[in-house]
Amino acid sequence: MVTKQWETRRGNNVPSDLVSILEEFTCALHLSNSSSSINETRYTKFCVKKGRIDSSQLPPCSDSLIQHIKRVSYQTFIWKRCLTPLLDIPSPIGHGWKMSTEESILVFDWMKGYPAPDTILEVISTKMYLFEKWSPMY
């Protein structure tokens, strides 16, 4: 079903039902009795660890997960046609990739927004500032 939708549209929008299923699956990977919202799961895991958690241990935010799903969908679209001699492949830009302005190369489009609410980002940056200021290594 998802493949047929992609073939007819060839747009950069991944079906919302697929995003919901993958978001729920990702939540289940990170918490046993989680909600179906990846952002809630991310926040809950952050709170459980009282902010003392490496960002690599947190699930991706919703925006980042959607970009990853777009990249996977785009790559799958190409792989499914690997035996076709001349492919009409759409540009990867907008499918989880973007053009780097500095180097003019294709790079991951990690997310469109911020990874956390402003208040959490403020707390983290304040902690980092205090750590650097009072750390004997600096």
Phi, psi and omega in degrees: 000312181297318180298317180297321178297319180295317183297322182282324183271312186053028178268186180258012178266126176272138181306136184296329179293325177292318178299317180298317180296315181290327177293316178297319178297316179296322176298317180296329178292329186263331178220138184292318181243059186272170172277180179266004178261122182293325179293322176295318178298317179298314180295316180299315180296321178297316181291321180300322180273004180054038177079357181263068182217140176287141183298337178289344179269352178271150174291161179292154174288167184303316181297316180293320179297318180297319178297320178295317179299320178298318180295317180295316180298317180296314181294321178296320177305317181288314182298324181294344180246026187296338181266358177281127185296315180238107182267142172260088186262129176290161179298141178288344180295126184095352179251038181095001176236159174214165179270126177291132182284328183285315189248357183053046175236162179280127180228162176298141170261092189296316180195160179265333184245210179262150183286343182205164176299155182305322183296320179290318178298324177295315179298315181296315181293326177294316178299318180295321179297313181295322179298313180294324182290319187257359180286135180293345183282342185258000000 
